[in-house]
Amino acid sequence: MSLALLCPGQGAQHPAMFDHVRGMAAARAVLDAASDALGRDVFAAAADDDRFDNAQAQPLLCAASIAHWHALRGAVADPIVVAGYSIGELAAHAIADSFDVATCLSLSVQRARFMDAVSPVDAGMQAVLGLDRQNVQTLCEIHGTHVAIANGTDHFIVGGTLPALRALAAAAHAQGAEVRVLPVHVPAHTPLLSAAVAPFAAALQATTLHAPRLPLLAGIDARPVRDTAAVVHTLSAQLAQTIEWAQVMRQAFERGARVFLQLGPGNALARMIAPAYPCCEVRAIEEFQSLDGAAAWVRSALQRLQ
């Protein structure tokens, strides 16, 4: 039994998202590479109101997860599995050494550009809580939206055009569901972005790739990614295909993960996992006042569960 690292997706960016690694030598190269990719200082980008725009959000989130891990990795054991949620999957591959940090950040910029280029103008994503998958799928079919991410038996993210999402929200409310609009402006992980898959696959193929050094689970099917062909396929396919996050977490658990640490900003992934796996130790890095505190918790949690 051991550690799983989780890299989050969009939605929790905030001006202080790099405070834990500010001034840390181990994270400096990542932050510098992020500034280069963004074309401006990474701290300024995190503080700007446009941090939720796709072009800013994707490099910021990759940089946050990778920088936190670089600052932590000498103080804790290597994870037995790494997984990433949406754009977090790209960061997970950098942590697993499928490609280097600069490549990851360059790919994040290209990924955002390809997604933005094919996205409907008025589109987005929203969470639907309290309905099972069949009900959500039926509502999606009626209203022309799509299940983008399956987080649990009654927790789904749907994507589509804004008018379609509003119609689905009204119907879901009528069935007793809770609906939350997300600060994401493209219908990621839905067929509406199918035209972005081939360009991003080509971008991946044009880079220097390696088989992941650490075990890494693909978002589209929760299977281990073992070679470069799978790196290209899974990272490009997920742009237009449902992310099966609940299956990813089940597979991580079945592979022996009992300590889960969410990197990057926010604690959404940790909050999803903790009630689903009460036998596990689950925290987010932002729940600690310092990285030293996070590392101490990881070490003690691993000892408690031996």
XYZ file of N, CA and C in Angstrom, residues 13-24 27-52 55-68 101 105 108-109 264-265:
174
model
N -8.085 27.777 -9.806
C -6.963 28.710 -9.885
C -7.222 29.924 -8.984
N -6.180 30.426 -8.354
C -6.312 31.608 -7.506
C -4.959 32.301 -7.408
N -4.935 33.563 -6.991
C -3.679 34.321 -7.007
C -2.563 33.739 -6.161
N -2.907 32.966 -5.131
C -1.883 32.421 -4.235
C -1.522 30.969 -4.566
N -1.852 30.506 -5.750
C -1.696 29.080 -6.056
C -0.237 28.617 -6.116
N 0.698 29.551 -6.194
C 2.116 29.184 -6.200
C 2.832 29.594 -4.913
N 2.083 30.025 -3.919
C 2.738 30.535 -2.708
C 3.597 29.500 -2.008
N 3.180 28.226 -2.008
C 3.964 27.188 -1.338
C 5.336 26.988 -1.968
N 5.468 27.311 -3.245
C 6.742 27.058 -3.932
C 7.485 28.345 -4.274
N 6.941 29.479 -3.886
C 7.598 30.756 -4.152
C 8.970 30.772 -3.462
N 10.008 31.021 -4.214
C 11.349 31.103 -3.652
C 12.028 29.769 -3.412
N 11.383 28.655 -3.774
C 11.999 27.336 -3.556
C 12.853 26.959 -4.756
N 11.712 24.286 -7.278
C 10.599 24.604 -8.176
C 10.951 25.706 -9.177
N 12.108 26.331 -9.022
C 12.448 27.498 -9.816
C 12.410 27.229 -11.312
N 12.975 26.119 -11.743
C 13.029 25.828 -13.176
C 11.627 25.663 -13.755
N 10.730 25.060 -12.979
C 9.351 24.882 -13.448
C 8.668 26.238 -13.590
N 8.831 27.098 -12.602
C 8.197 28.411 -12.641
C 8.752 29.263 -13.778
N 10.056 29.172 -14.014
C 10.663 29.908 -15.128
C 10.120 29.404 -16.468
N 10.000 28.074 -16.589
C 9.468 27.502 -17.831
C 8.011 27.915 -18.037
N 7.261 28.007 -16.944
C 5.868 28.445 -17.050
C 5.782 29.897 -17.496
N 6.648 30.729 -16.959
C 6.670 32.131 -17.387
C 6.991 32.235 -18.881
N 7.932 31.415 -19.342
C 8.272 31.405 -20.768
C 7.071 30.973 -21.609
N 6.373 29.929 -21.163
C 5.235 29.411 -21.922
C 4.086 30.412 -21.970
N 3.864 31.115 -20.860
C 2.775 32.080 -20.774
C 3.118 33.418 -21.427
N 4.413 33.682 -21.581
C 4.846 34.968 -22.107
C 4.775 36.091 -21.091
N 4.689 35.746 -19.824
C 4.680 36.730 -18.739
C 4.951 36.010 -17.432
N 5.206 36.751 -16.387
C 5.522 36.165 -15.089
C 4.399 35.258 -14.603
N 4.740 34.074 -14.164
C 3.730 33.095 -13.768
C 2.918 33.573 -12.573
N 3.540 34.303 -11.644
C 2.803 34.818 -10.489
C 1.796 35.878 -10.923
N 2.184 36.719 -11.872
C 1.259 37.719 -12.394
C 0.101 37.058 -13.131
N 0.399 35.992 -13.868
C -0.656 35.282 -14.593
C -1.666 34.663 -13.632
N -1.178 34.107 -12.531
C -2.080 33.506 -11.553
C -2.971 34.547 -10.886
N -2.472 35.767 -10.767
C -3.227 36.829 -10.094
C -4.189 37.554 -11.027
N -4.046 37.356 -12.327
C -4.862 38.085 -13.290
C -6.263 37.476 -13.387
N -7.239 38.323 -13.679
C -8.612 37.843 -13.801
C -8.802 36.866 -14.958
N -7.872 36.852 -15.924
C -8.020 35.937 -17.061
C -7.455 34.545 -16.775
N -7.146 34.252 -15.519
C -6.558 32.947 -15.185
C -7.504 31.778 -15.462
N -8.795 32.048 -15.670
C -9.740 30.985 -15.997
C -9.895 30.793 -17.507
N -6.406 29.460 -22.360
C -5.004 29.663 -22.732
C -4.122 29.945 -21.524
N -4.676 30.531 -20.478
C -3.922 30.791 -19.258
C -4.032 29.631 -18.279
N -5.234 29.082 -18.161
C -5.497 28.061 -17.150
C -4.654 26.810 -17.353
N -4.523 26.367 -18.593
C -3.868 25.081 -18.806
C -2.376 25.118 -18.443
N -1.602 26.098 -18.901
C -0.208 26.152 -18.437
C -0.095 26.379 -16.930
N -0.963 27.226 -16.364
C -0.904 27.483 -14.923
C -1.108 26.200 -14.122
N -2.087 25.411 -14.511
C -2.379 24.193 -13.754
C -1.269 23.155 -13.901
N -0.742 23.017 -15.095
C 0.384 22.091 -15.262
C 1.563 22.542 -14.407
N 1.868 23.827 -14.456
C 3.001 24.336 -13.680
C 2.801 24.126 -12.189
N 1.584 24.328 -11.702
C 1.329 24.189 -10.269
C 1.565 22.760 -9.796
N 0.994 21.784 -10.498
C 1.177 20.392 -10.076
C 2.644 19.979 -10.132
N 3.313 20.320 -11.235
C 4.702 19.889 -11.399
C 5.606 20.586 -10.386
N 5.404 21.886 -10.188
C 6.253 22.624 -9.246
C 6.103 22.086 -7.829
N 4.873 21.795 -7.419
C 4.678 21.242 -6.077
C 5.360 19.884 -5.936
N 9.603 19.061 -18.509
C 8.715 20.132 -18.058
C 8.434 21.132 -19.175
N 4.711 22.101 -20.752
C 4.121 23.438 -20.777
C 3.858 23.902 -22.211
N 0.764 22.176 -23.235
C -0.431 22.748 -22.616
C -0.903 23.971 -23.380
N 0.032 24.780 -23.868
C -0.321 25.956 -24.670
C -0.975 25.522 -25.979
N -1.272 20.830 -6.886
C -1.916 21.943 -7.552
C -2.901 22.685 -6.679
N -3.679 23.601 -7.278
C -4.608 24.396 -6.479
C -5.873 23.631 -6.113
